[in-house]
Structures are given as structure tokens and as C-alpha cells.
Short mmCIF file of C-alpha atoms in Angstrom, two decimals:
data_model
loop_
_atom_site.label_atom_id
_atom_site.label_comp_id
_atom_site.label_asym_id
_atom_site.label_seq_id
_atom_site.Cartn_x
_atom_site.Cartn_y
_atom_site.Cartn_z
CA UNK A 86 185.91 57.64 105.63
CA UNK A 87 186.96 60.14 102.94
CA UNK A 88 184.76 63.02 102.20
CA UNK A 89 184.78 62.04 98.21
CA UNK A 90 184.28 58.16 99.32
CA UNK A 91 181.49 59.43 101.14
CA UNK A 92 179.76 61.45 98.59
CA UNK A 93 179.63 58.79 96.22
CA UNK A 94 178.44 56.47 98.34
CA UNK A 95 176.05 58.63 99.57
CA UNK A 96 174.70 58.89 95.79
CA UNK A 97 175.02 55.58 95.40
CA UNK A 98 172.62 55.48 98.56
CA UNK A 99 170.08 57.74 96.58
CA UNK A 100 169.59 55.80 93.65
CA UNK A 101 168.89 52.59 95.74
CA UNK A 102 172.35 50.96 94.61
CA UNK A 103 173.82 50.46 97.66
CA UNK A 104 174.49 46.74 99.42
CA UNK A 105 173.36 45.81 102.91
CA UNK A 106 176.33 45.72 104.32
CA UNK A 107 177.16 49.25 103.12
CA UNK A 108 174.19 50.83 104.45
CA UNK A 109 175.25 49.49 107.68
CA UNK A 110 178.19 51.00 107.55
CA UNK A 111 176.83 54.31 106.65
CA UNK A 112 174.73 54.08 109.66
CA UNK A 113 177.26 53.26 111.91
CA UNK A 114 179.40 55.77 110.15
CA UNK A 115 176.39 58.88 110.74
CA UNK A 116 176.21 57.69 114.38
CA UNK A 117 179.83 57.66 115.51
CA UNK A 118 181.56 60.60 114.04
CA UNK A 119 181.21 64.46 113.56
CA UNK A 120 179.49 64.92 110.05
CA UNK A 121 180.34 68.30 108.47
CA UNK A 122 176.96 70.40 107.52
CA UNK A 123 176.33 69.54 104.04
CA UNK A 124 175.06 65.77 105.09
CA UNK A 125 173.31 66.85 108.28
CA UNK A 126 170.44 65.95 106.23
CA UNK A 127 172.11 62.52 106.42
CA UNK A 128 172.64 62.23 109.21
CA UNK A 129 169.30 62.67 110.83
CA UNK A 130 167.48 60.15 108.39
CA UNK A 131 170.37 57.43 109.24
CA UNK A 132 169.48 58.38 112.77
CA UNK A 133 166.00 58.11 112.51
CA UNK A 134 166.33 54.51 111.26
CA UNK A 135 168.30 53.56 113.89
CA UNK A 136 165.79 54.78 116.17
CA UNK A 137 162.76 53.70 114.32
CA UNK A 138 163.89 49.74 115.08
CA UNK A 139 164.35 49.86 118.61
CA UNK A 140 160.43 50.47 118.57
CA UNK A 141 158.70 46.65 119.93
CA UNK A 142 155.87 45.84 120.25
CA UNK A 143 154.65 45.86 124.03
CA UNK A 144 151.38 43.98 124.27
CA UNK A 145 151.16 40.03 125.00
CA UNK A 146 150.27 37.90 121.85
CA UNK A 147 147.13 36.27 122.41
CA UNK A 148 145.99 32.93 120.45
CA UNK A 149 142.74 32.27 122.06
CA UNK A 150 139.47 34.43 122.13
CA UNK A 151 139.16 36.56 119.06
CA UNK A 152 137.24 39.89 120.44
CA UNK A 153 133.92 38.87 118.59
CA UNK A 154 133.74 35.51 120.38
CA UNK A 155 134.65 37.71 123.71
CA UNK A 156 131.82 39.79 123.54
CA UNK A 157 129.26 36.42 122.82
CA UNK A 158 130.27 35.07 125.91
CA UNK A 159 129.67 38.03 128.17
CA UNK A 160 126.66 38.30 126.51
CA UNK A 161 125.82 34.84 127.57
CA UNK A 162 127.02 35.48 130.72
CA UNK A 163 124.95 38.67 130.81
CA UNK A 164 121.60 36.96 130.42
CA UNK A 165 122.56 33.67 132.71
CA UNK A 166 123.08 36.83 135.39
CA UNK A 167 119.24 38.49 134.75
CA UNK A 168 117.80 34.99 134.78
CA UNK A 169 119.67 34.02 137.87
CA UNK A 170 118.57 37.38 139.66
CA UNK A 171 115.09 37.59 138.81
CA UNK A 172 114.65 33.55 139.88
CA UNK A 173 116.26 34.73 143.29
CA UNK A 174 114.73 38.04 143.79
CA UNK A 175 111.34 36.57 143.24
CA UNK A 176 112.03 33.34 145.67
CA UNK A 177 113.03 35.79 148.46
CA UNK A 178 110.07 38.03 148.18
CA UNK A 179 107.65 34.96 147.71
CA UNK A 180 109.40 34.18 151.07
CA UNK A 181 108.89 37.22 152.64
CA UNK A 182 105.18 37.25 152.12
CA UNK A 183 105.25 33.83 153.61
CA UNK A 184 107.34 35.02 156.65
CA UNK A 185 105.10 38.18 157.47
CA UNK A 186 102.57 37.53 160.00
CA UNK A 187 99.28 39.16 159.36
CA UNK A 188 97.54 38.15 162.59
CA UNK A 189 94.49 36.76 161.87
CA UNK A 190 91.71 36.68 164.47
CA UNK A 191 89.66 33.28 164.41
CA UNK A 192 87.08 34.47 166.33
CA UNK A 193 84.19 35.96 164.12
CA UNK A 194 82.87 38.24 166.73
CA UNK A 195 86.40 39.38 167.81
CA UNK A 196 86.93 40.15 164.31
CA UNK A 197 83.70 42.01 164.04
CA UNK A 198 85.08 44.38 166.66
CA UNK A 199 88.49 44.28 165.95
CA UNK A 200 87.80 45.77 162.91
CA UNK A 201 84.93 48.90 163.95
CA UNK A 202 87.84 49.82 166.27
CA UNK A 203 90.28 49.94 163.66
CA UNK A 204 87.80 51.86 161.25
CA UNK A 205 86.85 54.00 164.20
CA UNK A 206 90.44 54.85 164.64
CA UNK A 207 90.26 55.68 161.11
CA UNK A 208 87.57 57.69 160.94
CA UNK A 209 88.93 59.81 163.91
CA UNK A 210 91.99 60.72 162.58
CA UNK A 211 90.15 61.89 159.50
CA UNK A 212 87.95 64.29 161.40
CA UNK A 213 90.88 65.50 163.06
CA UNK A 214 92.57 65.92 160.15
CA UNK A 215 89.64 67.53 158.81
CA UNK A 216 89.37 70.25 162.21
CA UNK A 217 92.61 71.39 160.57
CA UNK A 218 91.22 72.72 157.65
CA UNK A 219 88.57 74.73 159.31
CA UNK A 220 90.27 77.81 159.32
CA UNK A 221 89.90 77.36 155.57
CA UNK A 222 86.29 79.10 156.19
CA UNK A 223 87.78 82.38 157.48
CA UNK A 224 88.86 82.74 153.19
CA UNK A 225 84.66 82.16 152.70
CA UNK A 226 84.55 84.89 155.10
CA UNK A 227 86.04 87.98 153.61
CA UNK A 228 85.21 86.70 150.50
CA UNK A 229 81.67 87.14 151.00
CA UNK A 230 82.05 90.86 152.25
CA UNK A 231 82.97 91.62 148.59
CA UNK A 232 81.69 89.44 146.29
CA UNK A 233 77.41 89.03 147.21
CA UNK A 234 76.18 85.67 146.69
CA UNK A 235 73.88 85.42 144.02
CA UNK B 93 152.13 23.01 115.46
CA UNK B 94 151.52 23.64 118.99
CA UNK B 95 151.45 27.28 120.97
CA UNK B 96 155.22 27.45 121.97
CA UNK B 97 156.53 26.52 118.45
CA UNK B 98 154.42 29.28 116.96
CA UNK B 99 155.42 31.67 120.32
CA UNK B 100 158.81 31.25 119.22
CA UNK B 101 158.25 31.46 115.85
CA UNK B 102 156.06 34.55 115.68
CA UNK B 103 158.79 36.43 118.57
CA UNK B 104 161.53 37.80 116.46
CA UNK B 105 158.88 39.09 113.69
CA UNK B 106 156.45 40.48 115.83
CA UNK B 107 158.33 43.59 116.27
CA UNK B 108 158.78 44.15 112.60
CA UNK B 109 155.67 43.37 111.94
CA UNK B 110 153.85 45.81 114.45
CA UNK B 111 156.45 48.70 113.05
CA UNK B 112 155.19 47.80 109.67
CA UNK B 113 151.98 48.33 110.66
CA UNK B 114 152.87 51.50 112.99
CA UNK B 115 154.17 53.39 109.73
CA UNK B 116 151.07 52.30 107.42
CA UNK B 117 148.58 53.48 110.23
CA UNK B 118 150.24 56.02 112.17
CA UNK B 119 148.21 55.15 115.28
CA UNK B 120 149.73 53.47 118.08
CA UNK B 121 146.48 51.96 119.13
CA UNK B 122 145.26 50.81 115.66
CA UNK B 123 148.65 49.19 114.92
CA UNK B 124 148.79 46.90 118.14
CA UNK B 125 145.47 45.66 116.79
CA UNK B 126 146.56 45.10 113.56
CA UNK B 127 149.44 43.03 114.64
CA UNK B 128 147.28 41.20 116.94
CA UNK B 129 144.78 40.31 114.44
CA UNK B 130 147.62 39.41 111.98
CA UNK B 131 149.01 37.15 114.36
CA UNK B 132 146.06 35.43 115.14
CA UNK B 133 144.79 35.09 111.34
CA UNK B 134 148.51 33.30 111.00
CA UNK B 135 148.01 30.89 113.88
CA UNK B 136 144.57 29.61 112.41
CA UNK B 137 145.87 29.06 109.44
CA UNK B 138 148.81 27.63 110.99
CA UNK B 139 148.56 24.21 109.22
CA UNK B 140 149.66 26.48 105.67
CA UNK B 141 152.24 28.23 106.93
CA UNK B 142 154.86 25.34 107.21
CA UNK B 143 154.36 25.42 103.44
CA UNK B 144 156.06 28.64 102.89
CA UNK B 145 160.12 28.96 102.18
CA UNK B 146 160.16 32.07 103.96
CA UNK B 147 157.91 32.21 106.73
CA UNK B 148 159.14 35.80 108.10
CA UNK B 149 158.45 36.97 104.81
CA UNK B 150 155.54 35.83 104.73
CA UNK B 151 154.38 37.02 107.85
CA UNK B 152 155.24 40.55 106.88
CA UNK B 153 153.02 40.09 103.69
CA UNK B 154 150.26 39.30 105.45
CA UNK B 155 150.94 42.45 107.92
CA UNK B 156 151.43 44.59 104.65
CA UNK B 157 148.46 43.46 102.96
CA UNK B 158 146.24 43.80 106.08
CA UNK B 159 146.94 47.13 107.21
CA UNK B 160 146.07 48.18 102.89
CA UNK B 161 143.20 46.95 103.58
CA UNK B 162 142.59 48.89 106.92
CA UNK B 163 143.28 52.00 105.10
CA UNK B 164 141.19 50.91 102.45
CA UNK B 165 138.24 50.62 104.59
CA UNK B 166 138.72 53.97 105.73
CA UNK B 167 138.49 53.29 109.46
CA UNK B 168 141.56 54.55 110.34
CA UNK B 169 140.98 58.25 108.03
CA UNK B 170 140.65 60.13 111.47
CA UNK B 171 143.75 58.55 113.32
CA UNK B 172 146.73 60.77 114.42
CA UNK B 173 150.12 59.68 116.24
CA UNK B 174 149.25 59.36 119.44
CA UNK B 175 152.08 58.07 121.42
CA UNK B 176 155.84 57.10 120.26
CA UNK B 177 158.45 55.70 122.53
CA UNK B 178 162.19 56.10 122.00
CA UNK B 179 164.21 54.85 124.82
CA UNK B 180 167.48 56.64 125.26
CA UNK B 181 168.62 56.41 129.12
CA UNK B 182 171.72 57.66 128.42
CA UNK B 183 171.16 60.83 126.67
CA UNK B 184 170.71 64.18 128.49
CA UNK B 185 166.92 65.57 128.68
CA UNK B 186 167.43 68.35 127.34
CA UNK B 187 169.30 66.76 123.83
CA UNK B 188 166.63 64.15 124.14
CA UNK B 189 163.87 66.66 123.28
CA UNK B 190 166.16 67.56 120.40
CA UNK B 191 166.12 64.11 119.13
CA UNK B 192 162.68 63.19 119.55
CA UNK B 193 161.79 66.84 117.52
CA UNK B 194 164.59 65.33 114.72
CA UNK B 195 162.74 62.50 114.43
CA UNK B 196 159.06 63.38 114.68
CA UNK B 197 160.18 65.77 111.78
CA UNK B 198 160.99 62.68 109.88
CA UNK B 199 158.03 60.62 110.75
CA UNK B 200 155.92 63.50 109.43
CA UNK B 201 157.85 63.62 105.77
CA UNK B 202 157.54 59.99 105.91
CA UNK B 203 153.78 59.82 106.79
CA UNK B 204 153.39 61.86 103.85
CA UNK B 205 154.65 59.64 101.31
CA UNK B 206 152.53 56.90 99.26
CA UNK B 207 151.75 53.63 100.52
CA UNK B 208 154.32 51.73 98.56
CA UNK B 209 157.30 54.30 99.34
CA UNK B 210 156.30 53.71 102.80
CA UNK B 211 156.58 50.25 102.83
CA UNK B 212 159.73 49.77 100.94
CA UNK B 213 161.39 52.58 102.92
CA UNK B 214 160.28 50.46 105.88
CA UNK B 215 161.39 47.40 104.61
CA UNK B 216 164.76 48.79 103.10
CA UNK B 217 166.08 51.47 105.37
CA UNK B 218 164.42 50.92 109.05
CA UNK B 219 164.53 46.79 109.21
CA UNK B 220 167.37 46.09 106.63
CA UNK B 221 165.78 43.23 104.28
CA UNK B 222 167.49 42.46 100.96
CA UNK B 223 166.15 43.47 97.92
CA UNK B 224 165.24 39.33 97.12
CA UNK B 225 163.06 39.12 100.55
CA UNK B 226 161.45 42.88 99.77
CA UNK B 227 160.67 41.27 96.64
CA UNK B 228 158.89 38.42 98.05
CA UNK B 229 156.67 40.73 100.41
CA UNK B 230 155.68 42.85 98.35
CA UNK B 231 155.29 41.20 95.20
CA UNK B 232 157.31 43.65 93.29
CA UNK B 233 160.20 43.01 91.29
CA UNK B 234 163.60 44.15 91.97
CA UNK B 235 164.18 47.30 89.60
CA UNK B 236 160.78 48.83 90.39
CA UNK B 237 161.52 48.10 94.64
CA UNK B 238 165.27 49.79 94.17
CA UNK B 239 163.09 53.03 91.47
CA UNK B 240 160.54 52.97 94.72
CA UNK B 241 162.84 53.40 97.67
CA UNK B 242 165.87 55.91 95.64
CA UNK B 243 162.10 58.24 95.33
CA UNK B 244 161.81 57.55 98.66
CA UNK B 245 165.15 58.43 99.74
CA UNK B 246 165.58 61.54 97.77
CA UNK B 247 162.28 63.18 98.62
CA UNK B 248 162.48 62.72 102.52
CA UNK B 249 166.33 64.48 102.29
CA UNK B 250 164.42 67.13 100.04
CA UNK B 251 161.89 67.95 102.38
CA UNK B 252 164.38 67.82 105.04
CA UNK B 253 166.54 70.48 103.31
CA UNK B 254 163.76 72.59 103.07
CA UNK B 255 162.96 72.78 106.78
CA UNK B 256 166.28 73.13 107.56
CA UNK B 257 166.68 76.02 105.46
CA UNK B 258 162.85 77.81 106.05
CA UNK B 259 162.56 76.70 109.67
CA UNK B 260 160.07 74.14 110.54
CA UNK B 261 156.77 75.16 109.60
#
């Protein structure tokens, strides 16, 4: 293309008179040859529009579930998932109670002693627990060799 | 209508359409929605749209219009570019970091013009319509579209004059 064809097509560019087709060829014209300096300018905004529409769009096109209805339905889902758990959580402890075997005595007397041992056993272990503490006096002790007791 | 008529219907547009929408929002992320929720407000109404002459046209109207109305709402006030792709194999790495700098310095000068520069620009320059289908998108008439995009035209080789000369700022 001549330089003076160019210039004036290049104006014509600028006031938005240009056809199509002779955009086009501009564009193929910037891409393809060596442009001198004064339409670098040119060249780099022809470029950029040839770049700019090999940009596509990447993601899938849905038609179905908007994202509103999307979120109802987990939420449905949601509480379907508490009601389910709580139903089975209770059933298996329920169960489990059931299961356990608290070995009842049917004897009344055997019961009667069943249990004083058991208490026994309970009181011993707090006495012993209680022999621990006794060096808790020894504090009583030196206190008393400072402070008199009223 | 059934899903593969509208499939094949909506496939050559969609790319235009999310490109529209790319330049009016800037953000990557809030222009795949908006040409996802475009897409989908089309196929309900999809018993109308046989009506229309044009139906590309139309399509890209209803991407215009939506994505005004995004920025309208404000919701997108705090969005940046996040993430552009250019695919060019064939180019060395090293000229295609010059490139991408070219044309990120463009997108910038670009971002900065109004909304209706943008679009025509767009519509014009980036995805070749005629003036008559420009017309029919954006509602304006011929004379004012040609006014619109020669402002355009001139202001982005202004600006990139002046970074050429001063150095990028």
C-alpha cells in the first residue's frame, strides 16, 4: 500500500468513515508488513483487535439450575441430612441402653449384701484417699508455732 | 425450541457476547457470570426470541444492557483485571511479554473510556459488525454510532502517543 493511500485511509479510519471490508484490510495490512514509526500507534491498536477476538469464552453453558434454585435444594438436602442423623443417632443409643447389661440380682437378700459390699468398697477407698491428705496437718503445725490460737 | 437448537444457536455468539461483557466489567470472573446469566435469561424466554429478525443482535443487546445494569448496581465498583489469556504458540517468550505489555497498555486506555465508546469500539473495531447491526444493539442511530467510535478511535491513538513519547507511567 502507498504511504499517501495509507494516510488517508488511515484518516478516513479516524472519523469512523471507513467500510468493513477496508478495516480488514488495514488489519491485515498492520499485521503483515513493516510499518514505518509514525503509525506504530497504528499498528498496536490494529493488533490489539486482532488479539482481543481470539478471547472465548471457556466455561460450559448451563440451561438448568439457576444458582438461587441451587442453593434451595442443598438447603433441603441440608435439613433431610440433620433429620436423618438425629432419627439414627437416637435409635442406636436407645439400642445401646437396651444392649447393656446391668446385672440385676433377684434375690432381695443377695442384693442387700451385694450392695454394703459395694458401699463398703466405697467407703474404703475414701478413707484411703483421705490418709493421703494427712500430711496436710503438718501446715496446722508450724502454723500454730506463730500464729496463737485465740 | 429444544436444548440443541438453542446450543447451536447460542455457540457462535457466546464468545462475542462474553467479550462484550469482559470489556464493560473488566473482571474475568464477573463477565463469565454475566454471560451465563444472559444466556440463561435468553433460553427462558426462548419462546420470544424466534420473533426477532436478528437474533445475534439481539443477543448482544441483551448482554449490553445487562452488564449497564451490573455497573449500575455498583457491584462490580471494586473489580480489577484479574486474568487475560492470549494464545500465541508460535511467538518467542520473550516478544510475547512484549505483546501482552502492548496490549494491556491498550486495555487500560480503553477501560478508561465511557460506557458507550466502549461498546461501540467493541462492536466496531474488535468483532467487526456493520454500522446497521451496531445500530440495532445499541439503539443508536448511525451518525451518532460513527461521532461515538471516530472519539473513540482518536483518543485511544492519543493516549497511546503520549506513552510512547513520556514512557509508560
Amino acid at each position: 500500500m502507498e504511504l499517501n493511500n495509507l494516510r488517508i485511509l488511515l484518516n478516513k479510519y479516524e472519523e469512523g468513515e471507513t467500510s468493513l471490508q477496508e478495516e480488514r484490510d488495514l488489519k491485515k495490512y498492520f499485521s503483515s508488513n513493516e510499518i514505518p514509526v509514525e503509525f506504530i500507534a497504528y499498528k498496536k491498536v490494529f493488533n490489539f483487535n486482532i488479539e482481543s477476538k481470539k478471547l472465548a469464552y471457556s466455561k460450559e453453558v448451563q440451561l438448568k439450575s439457576t444458582s438461587k434454585r441451587k442453593w434451595v435444594y442443598s438447603g433441603v438436602a441440608a435439613s433431610i441430612l440433620i433429620v436423618m442423623s438425629f432419627l439414627f443417632f437416637n435409635d442406636l443409643t436407645n439400642k445401646r441402653l437396651e444392649e447393656q447389661n446391668l446385672g440385676t440380682i433377684e434375690d432381695s437378700e443377695q442384693a442387700y449384701l451385694k450392695t454394703k459390699e459395694t458401699l463398703q468398697m466405697v467407703a474404703n477407698v475414701f478413707s484411703e484417699g483421705r490418709e493421703d491428705l494427712e500430711y496436710l496437718n503438718e501446715f496446722n503445725k508450724t502454723k500454730n508455732k506463730f500464729i496463737k490460737e485465740q | 425450541m429444544n436444548h440443541h437448537t438453542f446450543l447451536r444457536l447460542i455457540d457462535p455468539v457466546k464468545d462475542k457476547m462474553f467479550r462484550l461483557a469482559l470489556r464493560l466489567l473488566i473482571s474475568k470472573e464477573a463477565a463469565e457470570d454475566a454471560t451465563q446469566e444472559v444466556i440463561l435469561k435468553i433460553w427462558n424466554r426462548k419462546d420470544k426470541v424466534k420473533d426477532y429478525a436478528n437474533i445475534e443482535a439481539f443477543m448482544i443487546s441483551v448482554t449490553k444492557n445487562y452488564c449497564l445494569d451490573q455497573l449500575k448496581a455498583k457491584h462490580n465498583n471494586n473489580l480489577r483485571i484479574v486474568h487475560t489469556n492470549y494464545d500465541s504458540k508460535e511467538i518467542s517468550v520473550y516478544r510475547q511479554i512484549e505483546l501482552k505489555d502492548e496490549l494491556s497498555q491498550i486495555e487500560k486506555i480503553v477501560e478508561c473510556l465511557p460506557e458507550q465508546q466502549k461498546i461501540v469500539f467493541q462492536l466496531r473495531d474488535i468483532e467487526e459488525y456493520e454500522y446497521s447491526e451496531i445500530a440495532e444493539i445499541t439503539k443508536m442511530n448511525e451518525p451518532a454510532i460513527r461521532v461515538t467510535l471516530s472519539r473513540a478511535r482518536k483518543k485511544i491513538k492519543q493516549e497511546l502517543l503520549k506513552t510512547h513519547r513520556y514512557g509508560i507511567k
